[in-house]
mmCIF file of C-alpha atoms and ligand atoms in Angstrom:
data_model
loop_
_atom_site.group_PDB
_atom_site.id
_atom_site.type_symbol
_atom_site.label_atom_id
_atom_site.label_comp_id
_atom_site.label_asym_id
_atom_site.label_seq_id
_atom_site.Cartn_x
_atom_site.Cartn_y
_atom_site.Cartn_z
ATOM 1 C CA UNK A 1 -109.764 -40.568 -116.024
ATOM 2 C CA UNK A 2 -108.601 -42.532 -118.938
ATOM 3 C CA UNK A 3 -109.780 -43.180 -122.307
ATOM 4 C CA UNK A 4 -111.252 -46.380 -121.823
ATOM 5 C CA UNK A 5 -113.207 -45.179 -118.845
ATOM 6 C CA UNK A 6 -114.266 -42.266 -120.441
ATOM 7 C CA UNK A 7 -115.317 -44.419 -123.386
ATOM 8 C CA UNK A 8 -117.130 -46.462 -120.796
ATOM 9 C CA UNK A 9 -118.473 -43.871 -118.568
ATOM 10 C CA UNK A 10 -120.055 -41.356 -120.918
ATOM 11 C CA UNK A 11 -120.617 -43.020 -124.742
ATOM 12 C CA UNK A 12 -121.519 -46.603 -124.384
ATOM 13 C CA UNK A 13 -124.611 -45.305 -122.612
ATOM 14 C CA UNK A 14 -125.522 -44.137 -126.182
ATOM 15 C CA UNK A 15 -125.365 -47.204 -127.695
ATOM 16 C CA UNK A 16 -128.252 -49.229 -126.314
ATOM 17 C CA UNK A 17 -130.693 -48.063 -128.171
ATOM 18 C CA UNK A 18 -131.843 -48.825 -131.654
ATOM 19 C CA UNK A 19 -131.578 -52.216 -133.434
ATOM 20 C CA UNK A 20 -129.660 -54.537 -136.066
ATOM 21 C CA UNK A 21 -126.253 -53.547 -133.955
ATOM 22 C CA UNK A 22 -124.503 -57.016 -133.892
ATOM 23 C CA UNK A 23 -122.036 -55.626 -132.365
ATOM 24 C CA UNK A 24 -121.248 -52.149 -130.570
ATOM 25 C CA UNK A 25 -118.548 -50.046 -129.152
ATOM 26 C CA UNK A 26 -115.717 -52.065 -127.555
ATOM 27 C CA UNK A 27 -114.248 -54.039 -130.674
ATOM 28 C CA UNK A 28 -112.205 -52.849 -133.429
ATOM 29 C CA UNK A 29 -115.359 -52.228 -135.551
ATOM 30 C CA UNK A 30 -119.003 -52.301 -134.771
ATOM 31 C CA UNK A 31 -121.255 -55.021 -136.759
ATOM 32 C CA UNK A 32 -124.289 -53.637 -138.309
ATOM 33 C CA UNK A 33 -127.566 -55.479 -139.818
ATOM 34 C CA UNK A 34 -128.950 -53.085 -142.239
ATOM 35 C CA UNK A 35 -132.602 -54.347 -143.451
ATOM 36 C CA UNK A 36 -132.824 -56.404 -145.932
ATOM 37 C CA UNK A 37 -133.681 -54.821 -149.248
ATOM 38 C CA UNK A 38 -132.313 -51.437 -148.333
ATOM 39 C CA UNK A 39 -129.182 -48.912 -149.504
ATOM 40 C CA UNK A 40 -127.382 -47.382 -146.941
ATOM 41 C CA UNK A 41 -127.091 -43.726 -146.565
ATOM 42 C CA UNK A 42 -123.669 -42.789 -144.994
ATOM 43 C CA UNK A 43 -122.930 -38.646 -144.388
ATOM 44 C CA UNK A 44 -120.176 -37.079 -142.337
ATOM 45 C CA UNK A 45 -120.416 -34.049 -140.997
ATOM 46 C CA UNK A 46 -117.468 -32.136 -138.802
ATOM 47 C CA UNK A 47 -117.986 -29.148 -136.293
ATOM 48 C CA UNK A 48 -114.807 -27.101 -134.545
ATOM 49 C CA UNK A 49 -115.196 -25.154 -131.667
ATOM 50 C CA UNK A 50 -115.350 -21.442 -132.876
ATOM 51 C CA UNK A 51 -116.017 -22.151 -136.642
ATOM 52 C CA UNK A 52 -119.140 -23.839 -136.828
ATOM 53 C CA UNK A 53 -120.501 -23.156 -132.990
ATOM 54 C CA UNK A 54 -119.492 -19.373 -131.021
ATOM 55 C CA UNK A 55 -117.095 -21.118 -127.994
ATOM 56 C CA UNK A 56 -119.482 -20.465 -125.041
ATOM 57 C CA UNK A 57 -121.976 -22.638 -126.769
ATOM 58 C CA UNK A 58 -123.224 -24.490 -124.259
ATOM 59 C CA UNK A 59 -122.292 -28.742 -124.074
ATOM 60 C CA UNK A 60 -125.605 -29.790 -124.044
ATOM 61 C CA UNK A 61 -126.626 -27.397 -127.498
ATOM 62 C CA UNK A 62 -122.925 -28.459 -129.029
ATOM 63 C CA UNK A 63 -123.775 -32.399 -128.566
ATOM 64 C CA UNK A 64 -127.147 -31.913 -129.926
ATOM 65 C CA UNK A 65 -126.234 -29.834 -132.873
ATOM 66 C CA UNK A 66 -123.361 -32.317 -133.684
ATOM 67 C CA UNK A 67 -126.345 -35.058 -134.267
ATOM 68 C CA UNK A 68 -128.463 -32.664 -136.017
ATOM 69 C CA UNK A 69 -126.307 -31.335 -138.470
ATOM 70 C CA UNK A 70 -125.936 -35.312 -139.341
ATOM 71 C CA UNK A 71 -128.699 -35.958 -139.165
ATOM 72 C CA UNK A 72 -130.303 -33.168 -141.420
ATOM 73 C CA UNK A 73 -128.360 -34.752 -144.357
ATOM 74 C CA UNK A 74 -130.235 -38.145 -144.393
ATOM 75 C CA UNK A 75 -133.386 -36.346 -144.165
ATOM 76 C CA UNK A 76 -132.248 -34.520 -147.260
ATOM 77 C CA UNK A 77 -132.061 -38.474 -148.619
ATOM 78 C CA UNK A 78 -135.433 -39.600 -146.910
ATOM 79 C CA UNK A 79 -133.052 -41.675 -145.212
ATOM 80 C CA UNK A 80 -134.058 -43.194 -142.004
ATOM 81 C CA UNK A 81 -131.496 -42.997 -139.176
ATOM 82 C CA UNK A 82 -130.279 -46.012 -137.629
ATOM 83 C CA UNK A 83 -126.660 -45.610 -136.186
ATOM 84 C CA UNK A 84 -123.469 -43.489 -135.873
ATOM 85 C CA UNK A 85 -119.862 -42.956 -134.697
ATOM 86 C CA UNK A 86 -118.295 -40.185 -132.734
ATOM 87 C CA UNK A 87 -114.837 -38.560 -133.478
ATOM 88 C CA UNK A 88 -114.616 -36.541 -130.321
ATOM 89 C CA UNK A 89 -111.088 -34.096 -130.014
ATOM 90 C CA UNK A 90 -110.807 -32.931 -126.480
ATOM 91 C CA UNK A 91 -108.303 -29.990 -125.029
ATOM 92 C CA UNK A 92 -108.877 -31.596 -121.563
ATOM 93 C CA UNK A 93 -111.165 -33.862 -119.731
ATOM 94 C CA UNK A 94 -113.886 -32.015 -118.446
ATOM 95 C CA UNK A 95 -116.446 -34.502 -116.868
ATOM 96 C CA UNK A 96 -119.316 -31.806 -116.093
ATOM 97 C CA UNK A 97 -118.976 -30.429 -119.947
ATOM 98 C CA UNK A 98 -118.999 -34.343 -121.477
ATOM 99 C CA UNK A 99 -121.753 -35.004 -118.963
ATOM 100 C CA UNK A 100 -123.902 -32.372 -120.848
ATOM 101 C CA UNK A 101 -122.582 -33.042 -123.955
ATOM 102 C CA UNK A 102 -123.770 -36.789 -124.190
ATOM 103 C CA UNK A 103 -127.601 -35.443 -122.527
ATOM 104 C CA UNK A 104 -127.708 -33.358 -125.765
ATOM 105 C CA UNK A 105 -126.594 -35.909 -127.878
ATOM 106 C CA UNK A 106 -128.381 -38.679 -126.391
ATOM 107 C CA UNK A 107 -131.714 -36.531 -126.219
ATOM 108 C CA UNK A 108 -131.612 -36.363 -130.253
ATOM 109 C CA UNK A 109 -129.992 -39.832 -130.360
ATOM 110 C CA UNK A 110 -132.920 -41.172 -128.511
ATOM 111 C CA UNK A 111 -135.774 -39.333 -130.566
ATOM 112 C CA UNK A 112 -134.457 -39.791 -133.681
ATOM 113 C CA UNK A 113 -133.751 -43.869 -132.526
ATOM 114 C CA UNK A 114 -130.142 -44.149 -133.783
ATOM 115 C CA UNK A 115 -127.700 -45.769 -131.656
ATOM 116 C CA UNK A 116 -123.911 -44.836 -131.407
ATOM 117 C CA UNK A 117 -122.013 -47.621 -132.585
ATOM 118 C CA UNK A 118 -118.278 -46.491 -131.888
ATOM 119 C CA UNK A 119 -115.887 -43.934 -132.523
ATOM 120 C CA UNK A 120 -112.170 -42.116 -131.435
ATOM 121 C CA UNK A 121 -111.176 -40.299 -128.665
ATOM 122 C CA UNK A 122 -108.469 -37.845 -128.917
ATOM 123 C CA UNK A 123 -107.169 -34.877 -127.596
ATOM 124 C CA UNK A 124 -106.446 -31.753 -129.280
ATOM 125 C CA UNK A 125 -108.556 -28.350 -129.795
ATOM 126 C CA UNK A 126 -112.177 -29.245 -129.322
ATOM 127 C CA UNK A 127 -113.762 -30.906 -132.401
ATOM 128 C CA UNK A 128 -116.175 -33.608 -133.318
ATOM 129 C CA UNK A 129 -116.710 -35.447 -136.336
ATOM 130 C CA UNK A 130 -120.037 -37.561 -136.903
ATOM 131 C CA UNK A 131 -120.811 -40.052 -139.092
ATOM 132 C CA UNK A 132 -124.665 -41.461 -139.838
ATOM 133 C CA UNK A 133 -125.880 -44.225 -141.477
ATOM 134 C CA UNK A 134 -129.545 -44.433 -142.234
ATOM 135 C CA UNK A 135 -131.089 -46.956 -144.596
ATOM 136 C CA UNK A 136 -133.635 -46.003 -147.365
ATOM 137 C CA UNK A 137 -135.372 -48.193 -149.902
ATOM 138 C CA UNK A 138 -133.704 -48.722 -153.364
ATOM 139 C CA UNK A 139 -134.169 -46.467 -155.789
ATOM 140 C CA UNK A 140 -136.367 -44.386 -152.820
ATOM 141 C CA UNK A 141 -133.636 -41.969 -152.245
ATOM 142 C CA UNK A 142 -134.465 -38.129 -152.532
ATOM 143 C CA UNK A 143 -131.417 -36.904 -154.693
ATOM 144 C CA UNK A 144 -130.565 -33.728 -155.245
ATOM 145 C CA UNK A 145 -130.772 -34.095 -159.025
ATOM 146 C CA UNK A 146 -134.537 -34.703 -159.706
ATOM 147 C CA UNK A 147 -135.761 -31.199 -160.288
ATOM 148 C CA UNK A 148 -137.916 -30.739 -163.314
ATOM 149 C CA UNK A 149 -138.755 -27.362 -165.095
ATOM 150 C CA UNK A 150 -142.649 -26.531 -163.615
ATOM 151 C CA UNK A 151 -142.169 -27.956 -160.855
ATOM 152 C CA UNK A 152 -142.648 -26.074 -157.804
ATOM 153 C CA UNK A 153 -139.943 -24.696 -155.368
ATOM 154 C CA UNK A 154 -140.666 -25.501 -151.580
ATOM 155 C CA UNK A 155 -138.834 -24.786 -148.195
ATOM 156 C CA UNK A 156 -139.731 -26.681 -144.568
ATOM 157 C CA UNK A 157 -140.086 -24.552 -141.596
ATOM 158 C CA UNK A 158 -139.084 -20.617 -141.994
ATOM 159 C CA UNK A 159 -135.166 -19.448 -143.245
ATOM 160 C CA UNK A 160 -132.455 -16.853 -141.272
ATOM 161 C CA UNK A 161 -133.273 -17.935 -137.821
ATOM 162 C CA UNK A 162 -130.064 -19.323 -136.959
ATOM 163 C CA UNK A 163 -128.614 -16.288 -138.677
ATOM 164 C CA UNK A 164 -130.775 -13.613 -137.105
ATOM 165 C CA UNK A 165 -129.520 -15.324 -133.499
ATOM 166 C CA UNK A 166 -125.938 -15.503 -134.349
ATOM 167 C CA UNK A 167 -125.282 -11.682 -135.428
ATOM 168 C CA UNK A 168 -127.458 -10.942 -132.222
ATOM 169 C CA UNK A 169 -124.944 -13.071 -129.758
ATOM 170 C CA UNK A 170 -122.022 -11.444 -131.843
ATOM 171 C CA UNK A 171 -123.592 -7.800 -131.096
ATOM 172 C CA UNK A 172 -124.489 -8.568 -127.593
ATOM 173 C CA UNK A 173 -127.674 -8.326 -127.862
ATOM 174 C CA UNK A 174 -130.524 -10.188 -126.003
ATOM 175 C CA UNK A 175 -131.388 -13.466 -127.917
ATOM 176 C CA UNK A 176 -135.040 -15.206 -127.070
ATOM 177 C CA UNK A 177 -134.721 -19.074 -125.902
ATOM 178 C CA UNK A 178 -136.934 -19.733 -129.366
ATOM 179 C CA UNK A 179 -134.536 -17.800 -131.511
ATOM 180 C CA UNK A 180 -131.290 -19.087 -129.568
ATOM 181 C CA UNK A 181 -133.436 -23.112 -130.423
ATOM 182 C CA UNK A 182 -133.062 -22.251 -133.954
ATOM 183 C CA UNK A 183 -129.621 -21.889 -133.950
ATOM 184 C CA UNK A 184 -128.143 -24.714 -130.944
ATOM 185 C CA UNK A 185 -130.909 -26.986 -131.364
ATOM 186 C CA UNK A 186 -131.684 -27.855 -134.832
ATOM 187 C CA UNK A 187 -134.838 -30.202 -135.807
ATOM 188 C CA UNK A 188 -133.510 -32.418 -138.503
ATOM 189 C CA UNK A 189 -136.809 -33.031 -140.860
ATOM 190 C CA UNK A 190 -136.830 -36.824 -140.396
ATOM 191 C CA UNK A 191 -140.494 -37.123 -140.494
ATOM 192 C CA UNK A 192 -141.203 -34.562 -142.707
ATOM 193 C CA UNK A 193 -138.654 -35.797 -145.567
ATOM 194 C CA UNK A 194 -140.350 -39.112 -144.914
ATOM 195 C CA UNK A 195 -144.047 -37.915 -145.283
ATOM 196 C CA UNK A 196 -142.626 -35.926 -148.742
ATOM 197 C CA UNK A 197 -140.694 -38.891 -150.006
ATOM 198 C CA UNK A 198 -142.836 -39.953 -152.566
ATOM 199 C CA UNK A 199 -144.065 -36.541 -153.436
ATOM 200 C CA UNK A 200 -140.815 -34.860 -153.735
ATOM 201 C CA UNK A 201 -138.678 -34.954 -156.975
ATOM 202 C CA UNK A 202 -135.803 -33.505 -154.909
ATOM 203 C CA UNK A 203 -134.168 -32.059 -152.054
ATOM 204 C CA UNK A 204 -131.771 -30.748 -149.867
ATOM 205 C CA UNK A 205 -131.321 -29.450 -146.526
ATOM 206 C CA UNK A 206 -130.167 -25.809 -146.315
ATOM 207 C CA UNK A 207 -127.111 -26.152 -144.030
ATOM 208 C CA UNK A 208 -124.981 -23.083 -146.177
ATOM 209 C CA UNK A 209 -128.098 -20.735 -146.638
ATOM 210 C CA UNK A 210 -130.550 -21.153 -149.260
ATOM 211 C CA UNK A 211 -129.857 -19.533 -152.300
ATOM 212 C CA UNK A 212 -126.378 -21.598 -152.211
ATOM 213 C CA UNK A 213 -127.822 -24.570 -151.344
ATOM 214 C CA UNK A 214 -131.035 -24.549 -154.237
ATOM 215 C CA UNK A 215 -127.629 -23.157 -156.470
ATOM 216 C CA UNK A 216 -126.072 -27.146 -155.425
ATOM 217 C CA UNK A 217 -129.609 -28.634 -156.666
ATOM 218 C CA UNK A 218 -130.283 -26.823 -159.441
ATOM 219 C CA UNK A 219 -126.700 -27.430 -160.674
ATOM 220 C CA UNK A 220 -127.485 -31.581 -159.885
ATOM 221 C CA UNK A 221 -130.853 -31.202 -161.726
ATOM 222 C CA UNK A 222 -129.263 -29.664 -164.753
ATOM 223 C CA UNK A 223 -132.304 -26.748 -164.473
ATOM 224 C CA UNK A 224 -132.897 -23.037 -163.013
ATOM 225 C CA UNK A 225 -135.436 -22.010 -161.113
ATOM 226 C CA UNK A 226 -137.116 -17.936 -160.329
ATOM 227 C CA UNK A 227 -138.149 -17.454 -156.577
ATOM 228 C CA UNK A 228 -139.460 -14.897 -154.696
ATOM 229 C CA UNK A 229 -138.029 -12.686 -151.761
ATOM 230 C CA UNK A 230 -141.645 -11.398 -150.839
ATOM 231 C CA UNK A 231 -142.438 -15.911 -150.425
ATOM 232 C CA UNK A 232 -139.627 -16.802 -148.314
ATOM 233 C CA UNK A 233 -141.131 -17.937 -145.284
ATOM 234 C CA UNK A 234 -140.241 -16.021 -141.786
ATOM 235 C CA UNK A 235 -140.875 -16.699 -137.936
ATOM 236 C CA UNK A 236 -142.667 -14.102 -135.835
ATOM 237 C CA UNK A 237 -139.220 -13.620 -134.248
ATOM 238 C CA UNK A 238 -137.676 -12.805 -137.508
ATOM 239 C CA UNK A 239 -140.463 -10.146 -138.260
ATOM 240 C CA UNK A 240 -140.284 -8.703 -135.311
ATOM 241 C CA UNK A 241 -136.504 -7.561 -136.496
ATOM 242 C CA UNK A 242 -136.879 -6.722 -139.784
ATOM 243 C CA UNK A 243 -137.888 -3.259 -138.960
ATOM 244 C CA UNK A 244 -134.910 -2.597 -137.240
ATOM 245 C CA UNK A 245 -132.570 -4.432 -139.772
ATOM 246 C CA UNK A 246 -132.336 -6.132 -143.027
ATOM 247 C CA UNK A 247 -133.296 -9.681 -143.122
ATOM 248 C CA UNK A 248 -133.579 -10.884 -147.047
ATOM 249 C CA UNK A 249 -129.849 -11.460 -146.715
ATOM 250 C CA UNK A 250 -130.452 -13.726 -143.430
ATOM 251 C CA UNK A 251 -132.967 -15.785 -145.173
ATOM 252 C CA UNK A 252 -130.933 -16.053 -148.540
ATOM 253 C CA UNK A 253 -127.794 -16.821 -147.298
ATOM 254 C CA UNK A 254 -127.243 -16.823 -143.711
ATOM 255 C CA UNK A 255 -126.769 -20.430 -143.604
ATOM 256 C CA UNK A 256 -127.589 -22.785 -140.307
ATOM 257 C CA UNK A 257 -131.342 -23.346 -141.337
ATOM 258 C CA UNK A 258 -131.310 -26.920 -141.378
ATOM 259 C CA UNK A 259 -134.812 -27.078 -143.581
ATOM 260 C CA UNK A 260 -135.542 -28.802 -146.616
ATOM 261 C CA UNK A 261 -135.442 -27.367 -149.702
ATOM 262 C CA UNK A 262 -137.365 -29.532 -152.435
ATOM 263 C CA UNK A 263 -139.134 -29.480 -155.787
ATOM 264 C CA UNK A 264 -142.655 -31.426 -156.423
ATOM 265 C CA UNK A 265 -145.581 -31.355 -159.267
ATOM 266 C CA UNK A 266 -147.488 -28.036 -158.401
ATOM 267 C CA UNK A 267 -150.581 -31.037 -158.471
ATOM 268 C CA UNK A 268 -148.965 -32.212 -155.647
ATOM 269 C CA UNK A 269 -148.368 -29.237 -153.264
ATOM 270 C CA UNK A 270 -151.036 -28.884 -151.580
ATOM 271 C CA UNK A 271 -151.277 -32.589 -150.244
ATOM 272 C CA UNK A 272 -147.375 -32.046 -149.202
ATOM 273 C CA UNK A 273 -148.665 -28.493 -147.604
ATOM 274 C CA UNK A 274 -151.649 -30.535 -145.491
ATOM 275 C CA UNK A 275 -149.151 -33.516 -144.431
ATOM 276 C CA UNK A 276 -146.210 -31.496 -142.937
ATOM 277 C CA UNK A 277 -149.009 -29.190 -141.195
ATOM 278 C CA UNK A 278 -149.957 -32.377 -139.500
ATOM 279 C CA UNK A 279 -146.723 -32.323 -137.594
ATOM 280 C CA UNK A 280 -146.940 -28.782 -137.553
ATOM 281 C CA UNK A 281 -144.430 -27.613 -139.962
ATOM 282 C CA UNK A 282 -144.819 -24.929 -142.641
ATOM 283 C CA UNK A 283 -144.413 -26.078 -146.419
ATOM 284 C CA UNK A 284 -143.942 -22.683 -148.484
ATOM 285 C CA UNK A 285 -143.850 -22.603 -152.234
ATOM 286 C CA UNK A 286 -140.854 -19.776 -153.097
ATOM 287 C CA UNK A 287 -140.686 -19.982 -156.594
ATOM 288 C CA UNK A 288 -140.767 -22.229 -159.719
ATOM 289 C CA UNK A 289 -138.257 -24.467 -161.632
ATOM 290 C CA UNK A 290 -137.621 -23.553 -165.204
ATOM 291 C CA UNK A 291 -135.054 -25.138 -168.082
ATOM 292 C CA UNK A 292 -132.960 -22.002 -168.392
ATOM 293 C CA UNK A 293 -130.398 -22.485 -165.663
ATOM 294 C CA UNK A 294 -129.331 -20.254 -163.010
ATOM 295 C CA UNK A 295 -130.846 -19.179 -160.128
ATOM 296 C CA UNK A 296 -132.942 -15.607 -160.425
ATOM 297 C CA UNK A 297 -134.000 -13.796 -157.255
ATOM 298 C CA UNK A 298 -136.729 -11.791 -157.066
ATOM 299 C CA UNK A 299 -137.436 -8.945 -155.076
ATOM 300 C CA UNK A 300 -139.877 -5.811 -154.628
ATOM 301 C CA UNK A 301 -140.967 -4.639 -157.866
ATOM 302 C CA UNK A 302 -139.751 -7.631 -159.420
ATOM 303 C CA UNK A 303 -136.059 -6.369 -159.763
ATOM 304 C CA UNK A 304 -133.477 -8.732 -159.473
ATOM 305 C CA UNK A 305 -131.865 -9.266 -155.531
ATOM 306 C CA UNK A 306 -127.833 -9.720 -156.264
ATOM 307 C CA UNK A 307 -126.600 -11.587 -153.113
ATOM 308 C CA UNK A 308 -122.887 -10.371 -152.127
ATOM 309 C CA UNK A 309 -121.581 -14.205 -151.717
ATOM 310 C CA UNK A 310 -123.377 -17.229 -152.098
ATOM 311 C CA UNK A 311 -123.204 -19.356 -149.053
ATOM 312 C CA UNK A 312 -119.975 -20.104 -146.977
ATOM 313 C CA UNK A 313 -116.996 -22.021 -148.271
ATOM 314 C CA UNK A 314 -113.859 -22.924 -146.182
ATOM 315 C CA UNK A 315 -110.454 -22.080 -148.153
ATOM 316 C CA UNK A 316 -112.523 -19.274 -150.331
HETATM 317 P P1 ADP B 1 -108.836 -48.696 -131.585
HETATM 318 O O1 ADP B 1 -107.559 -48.481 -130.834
HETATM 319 O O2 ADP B 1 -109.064 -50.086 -132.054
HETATM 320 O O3 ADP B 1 -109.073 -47.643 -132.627
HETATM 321 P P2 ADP B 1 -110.168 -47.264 -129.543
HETATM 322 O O4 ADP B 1 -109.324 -47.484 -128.352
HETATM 323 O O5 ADP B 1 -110.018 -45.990 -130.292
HETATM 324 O O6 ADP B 1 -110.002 -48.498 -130.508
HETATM 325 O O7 ADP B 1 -111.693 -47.409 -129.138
HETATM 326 C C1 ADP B 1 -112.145 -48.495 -128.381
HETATM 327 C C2 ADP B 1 -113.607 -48.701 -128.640
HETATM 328 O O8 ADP B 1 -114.324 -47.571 -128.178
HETATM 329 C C3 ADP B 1 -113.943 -48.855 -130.116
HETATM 330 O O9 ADP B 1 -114.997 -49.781 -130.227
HETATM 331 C C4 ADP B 1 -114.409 -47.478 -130.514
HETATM 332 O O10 ADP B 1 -115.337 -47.557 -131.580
HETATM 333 C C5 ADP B 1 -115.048 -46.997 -129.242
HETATM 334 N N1 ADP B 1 -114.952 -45.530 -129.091
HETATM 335 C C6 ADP B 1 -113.843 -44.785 -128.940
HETATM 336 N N2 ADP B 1 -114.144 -43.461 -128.832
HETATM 337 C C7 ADP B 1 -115.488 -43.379 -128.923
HETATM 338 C C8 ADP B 1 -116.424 -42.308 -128.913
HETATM 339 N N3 ADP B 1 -116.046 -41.023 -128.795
HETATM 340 N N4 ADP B 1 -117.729 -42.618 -129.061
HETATM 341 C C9 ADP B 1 -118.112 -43.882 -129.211
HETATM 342 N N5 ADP B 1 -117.307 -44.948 -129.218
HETATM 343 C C10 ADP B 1 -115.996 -44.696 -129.081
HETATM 344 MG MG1 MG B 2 -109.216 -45.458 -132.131
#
């Protein structure tokens, strides 16, 4: 099969759904009609077979995550997701693995209504580069640089899932299908982002573990901020290994969490709290932002938890 039937067969599928596409794959460039009055949000987002997914990841989890992972950022923004491209680097064409491939990607691509709009086909070791664009009012974006000392320190969902299943697939060790979720099949927090946007001072999503990703805000907001190891929030599933092994590491710095991380008014927490438990996500306060800057971590006794690295950096 050639690239123009592949192109055919498997991604423009993808692209009828979702509006203000003027024109989708097929041309040179796709034509988009962002709404009037809004800013674009554009993120990119790459993921290479081995690096940022173990290589017997399954199609269907690697198409979804490569969405999420996108898709997580303009949450971060309290973006709204309209459309994206595809930068897909194949060894070989393998029509059962892009089969499963586009169901994961279209599954996300349908529930979170973006439509893909174009892209490149190449071949090479497997890869995939995404880019979103989402649109969000003026001046409504959720930057990372809006922290204010008193303000309260809040994480979506619960932290060191993703991390918890990964060292469990490296051991060889059995992996539950709600644990193995949390780290192929990401929930980008779309709606909760967008139920927090006018709450929120700030946020980010934790893609690199937490206490390096609050570092990136806190560094953006000019401020510091003290939280708690005893208030990070953990799943059942993460409980039920803590006896065997240590998990503050996991939840500080395992990375692959794909929550928010934000800062609001403590005034305002508990209305934030009662909206995302509408959709039936946890909102856990983990600390408090303060003008001294620098991030301080504490742990039983109140002593001070020294992380061995901060969150992962290619080249480092
Ligand atoms: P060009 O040679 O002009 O770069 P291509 O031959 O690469 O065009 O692509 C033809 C059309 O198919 C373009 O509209 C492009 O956006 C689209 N396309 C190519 N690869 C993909 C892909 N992986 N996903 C979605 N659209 C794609
Ligand atoms: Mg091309």
């Amino acid at each position: 099969m050639g690239e123009f039937e592949l192109i055919r067969r498997y991604f423009e599928p993808l692209s009828h759904q979702g509006s203000g596409v003027l024109l989708g794959i097929g041309d040179d460039a796709a034509l988009l009609q962002p709404m009037a009055g809004k800013s674009l949000a554009v993120s990119t987002d790459t993921l290479i077979a081995g690096r940022h997914f173990p290589l017997q990841t399954r199609a269907r989890d690697v198409g979804w995550k490569a969405l999420a992972v996108n898709l997580s950022d303009l949450a971060a923004m309290a973006a709204t997701p309209r459309w994206f491209t595809l930068a897909l680097t194949l060894p070989e064409v393998d029509e059962r693995w892009l089969r499963e491939f586009c169901e994961g990607l279209g599954a996300l691509a349908r529930s979170a209504g973006v439509a893909l709009v174009g892209g490149d086909t190449t071949r090479g070791p497997l890869s995939m580069t995404l880019t979103v664009l989402g649109e969000v009012a003026v001046d409504g974006a959720l930057r990372r640089s809006g922290a204010r000392p008193g303000d309260q320190v809040c994480v979506t969902g619960t932290l060191g899932d993703a991390a918890l299943a990964l060292r469990l697939i490296e051991e060889g060790a059995e992996v539950d299908a709600w644990l193995q979720g949390r780290l192929n099949c990401p929930q980008p927090r779309l709606k909760e982002a967008h139920a927090l946007r006018h709450l929120a001072h700030c946020a980010i999503d934790v893609s690199d573990g937490l206490a390096a990703d609050l570092g990136h805000l806190l560094a953006a907001s000019e401020v510091g901020a003290v939280i708690r190891v005893e208030r990070l929030p953990r799943s059942p599933a993460l409980m039920a290994h803590q006896h065997r092994r240590p998990c503050t590491a996991l939840m500080l710095s395992g990375g692959d969490d794909y929550e928010l991380c934000l800062s609001l008014a403590p005034e305002h927490f508990e209305a934030a709290r009662a909206a995302l438990a509408l959709m039936g996500t946890p909102l856990t306060a983990i600390g408090a932002i303060r003008a001294e800057p620098g991030l301080v971590i504490l742990g039983p006794f109140d002593r001070p938890v020294v992380l061995p690295s901060s969150g992962f950096q290619h080249f480092r």
